[in-house]
Amino acid sequence: MNWLFKEEPTHYSFDSLIRDTKTIWSGVKNPLAQKHLRSVRKGDRIFYYHTGDEKAVVGIAKALGDAYPDPADRTGKQSVVDVAPVKKMARPVTLKEIKGDRAFEDFPLVRISRLSVMPVTDAEWNRIESLSLRPKA
């Protein structure tokens, strides 16, 4: 599977993930985002999306293992996943570019903008990667 994880770069940027070599992806509170997070499996590809002022896919990460119960959550409802960086995008792909591309009409990033963990189809994945290789319009 492919995923998109959103994070405020002032909180934890992709460069921080590169520096740290891995992290535990935690703090996801939205029930639908948690449902998606629980579905993450070892080896899944993850687009790292910076929220806030950037609003762009900036890197690719991977799941180091399956999602598991958050040890800090006493209710047992929250899950976390260990992730590691793979590479930076050739250039960031902005939300504006994605919204302007008809290929993303049904993409959760466009439809459910507040969702912090969302699935990405293979077609969406390939399109975003190809956009990153093009000069910015």
Coordinates of C-alpha atoms in Angstrom, one line a residue:
M1 CA 0.0 0.0 0.0
N2 CA 0.9 3.6 -0.4
W3 CA 0.1 6.4 2.1
L4 CA 0.4 10.1 2.6
F5 CA 1.4 11.3 6.2
K6 CA 1.0 15.0 7.0
E7 CA 3.1 16.9 9.5
E8 CA 3.8 20.5 10.3
P9 CA 7.4 21.1 9.3
T10 CA 8.0 23.3 12.4
H11 CA 6.9 20.2 14.5
Y12 CA 8.8 17.5 12.7
S13 CA 10.2 18.1 9.2
F14 CA 11.3 15.6 6.6
D15 CA 14.9 16.8 7.2
S16 CA 14.4 15.9 10.9
L17 CA 13.4 12.4 9.8
I18 CA 16.5 12.2 7.6
R19 CA 18.7 13.3 10.5
D20 CA 17.1 10.9 13.0
T21 CA 17.1 8.0 10.4
K22 CA 13.8 6.8 11.9
T23 CA 10.9 7.8 14.1
I24 CA 7.7 6.5 15.7
W25 CA 4.7 8.1 13.9
S26 CA 2.3 8.9 16.7
G27 CA -0.1 11.6 17.8
V28 CA -2.8 10.8 15.2
K29 CA -6.2 11.5 16.8
N30 CA -8.7 11.6 14.0
P31 CA -10.7 8.2 14.0
L32 CA -10.5 7.8 10.2
A33 CA -6.7 8.7 10.2
Q34 CA -6.2 6.2 13.0
K35 CA -8.1 3.6 10.9
H36 CA -5.7 4.2 8.0
L37 CA -2.7 4.2 10.3
R38 CA -3.7 0.8 11.7
S39 CA -3.7 -0.6 8.1
V40 CA 0.0 0.4 7.5
R41 CA 2.2 -2.6 7.0
K42 CA 6.0 -3.2 6.8
G43 CA 7.4 -1.9 3.6
D44 CA 4.5 0.3 2.7
R45 CA 5.5 3.5 0.9
I46 CA 4.7 6.9 2.5
F47 CA 4.6 10.4 1.0
Y48 CA 5.8 12.9 3.6
Y49 CA 3.6 16.0 3.3
H50 CA 4.5 19.3 5.0
T51 CA 1.4 21.2 6.1
G52 CA 1.3 24.8 7.2
D53 CA 2.9 27.4 4.9
E54 CA 4.5 24.8 2.6
K55 CA 1.5 22.5 1.7
A56 CA 3.6 20.1 -0.4
V57 CA 4.8 16.5 -0.7
V58 CA 8.5 16.8 0.1
G59 CA 9.7 13.3 0.6
I60 CA 9.2 9.5 0.6
A61 CA 9.5 7.4 3.7
K62 CA 8.7 3.7 4.3
A63 CA 7.1 1.7 7.1
L64 CA 9.7 -0.3 9.0
G65 CA 7.1 -2.6 10.5
D66 CA 3.3 -3.0 10.8
A67 CA 1.3 -0.5 12.9
Y68 CA 1.1 -1.4 16.5
P69 CA -0.7 -0.2 19.7
D70 CA 0.7 3.1 21.0
P71 CA 2.5 2.2 24.2
A72 CA 1.7 5.7 25.5
D73 CA -2.1 5.3 25.0
R74 CA -3.8 3.8 28.1
T75 CA -7.1 3.4 26.3
G76 CA -5.5 1.0 23.7
K77 CA -7.3 2.7 20.9
Q78 CA -4.3 4.6 19.3
S79 CA -1.8 3.0 17.0
V80 CA 1.7 4.1 15.9
V81 CA 4.1 3.0 13.2
D82 CA 7.9 3.2 12.8
V83 CA 9.0 5.0 9.7
A84 CA 12.3 5.8 8.0
P85 CA 13.2 8.2 5.2
V86 CA 13.8 6.9 1.7
K87 CA 14.5 10.1 -0.3
K88 CA 13.6 13.7 -0.8
M89 CA 11.4 14.5 -3.8
A90 CA 13.3 15.8 -6.8
R91 CA 11.3 19.0 -6.0
P92 CA 8.2 19.5 -3.7
V93 CA 4.8 18.9 -5.3
T94 CA 2.5 21.5 -4.0
L95 CA -1.2 21.2 -2.9
K96 CA -1.9 23.8 -5.6
E97 CA -0.5 21.6 -8.3
I98 CA -2.4 18.6 -7.0
K99 CA -5.7 20.5 -6.8
G100 CA -5.1 21.8 -10.4
D101 CA -4.7 18.3 -11.8
R102 CA -7.9 16.4 -12.8
A103 CA -6.1 13.1 -12.0
F104 CA -6.6 13.9 -8.3
E105 CA -10.4 14.6 -8.2
D106 CA -11.0 11.8 -5.8
F107 CA -7.7 12.1 -3.9
P108 CA -8.3 12.4 -0.1
L109 CA -5.8 15.2 0.1
V110 CA -8.2 17.2 -2.1
R111 CA -11.5 15.9 -0.7
I112 CA -10.7 15.6 3.0
S113 CA -8.0 18.1 3.6
R114 CA -7.8 17.8 7.4
L115 CA -7.0 14.1 7.3
S116 CA -3.4 13.4 8.5
V117 CA -3.0 9.8 7.2
M118 CA -4.6 8.8 3.9
P119 CA -4.3 6.1 1.3
V120 CA -2.7 6.8 -2.1
T121 CA -3.5 4.8 -5.1
D122 CA -0.7 3.5 -7.4
A123 CA -1.8 5.9 -10.1
E124 CA -1.8 8.9 -7.7
W125 CA 1.6 7.8 -6.4
N126 CA 3.1 7.6 -9.9
R127 CA 1.5 11.0 -10.9
I128 CA 3.0 12.8 -7.9
E129 CA 6.4 11.3 -8.5
S130 CA 6.3 12.3 -12.1
L131 CA 5.2 15.9 -11.1
S132 CA 8.2 16.1 -8.8
L133 CA 10.5 15.4 -11.8
R134 CA 9.1 18.3 -13.9
P135 CA 10.2 21.9 -13.6
K136 CA 7.7 23.9 -11.5
A137 CA 5.1 25.5 -13.7

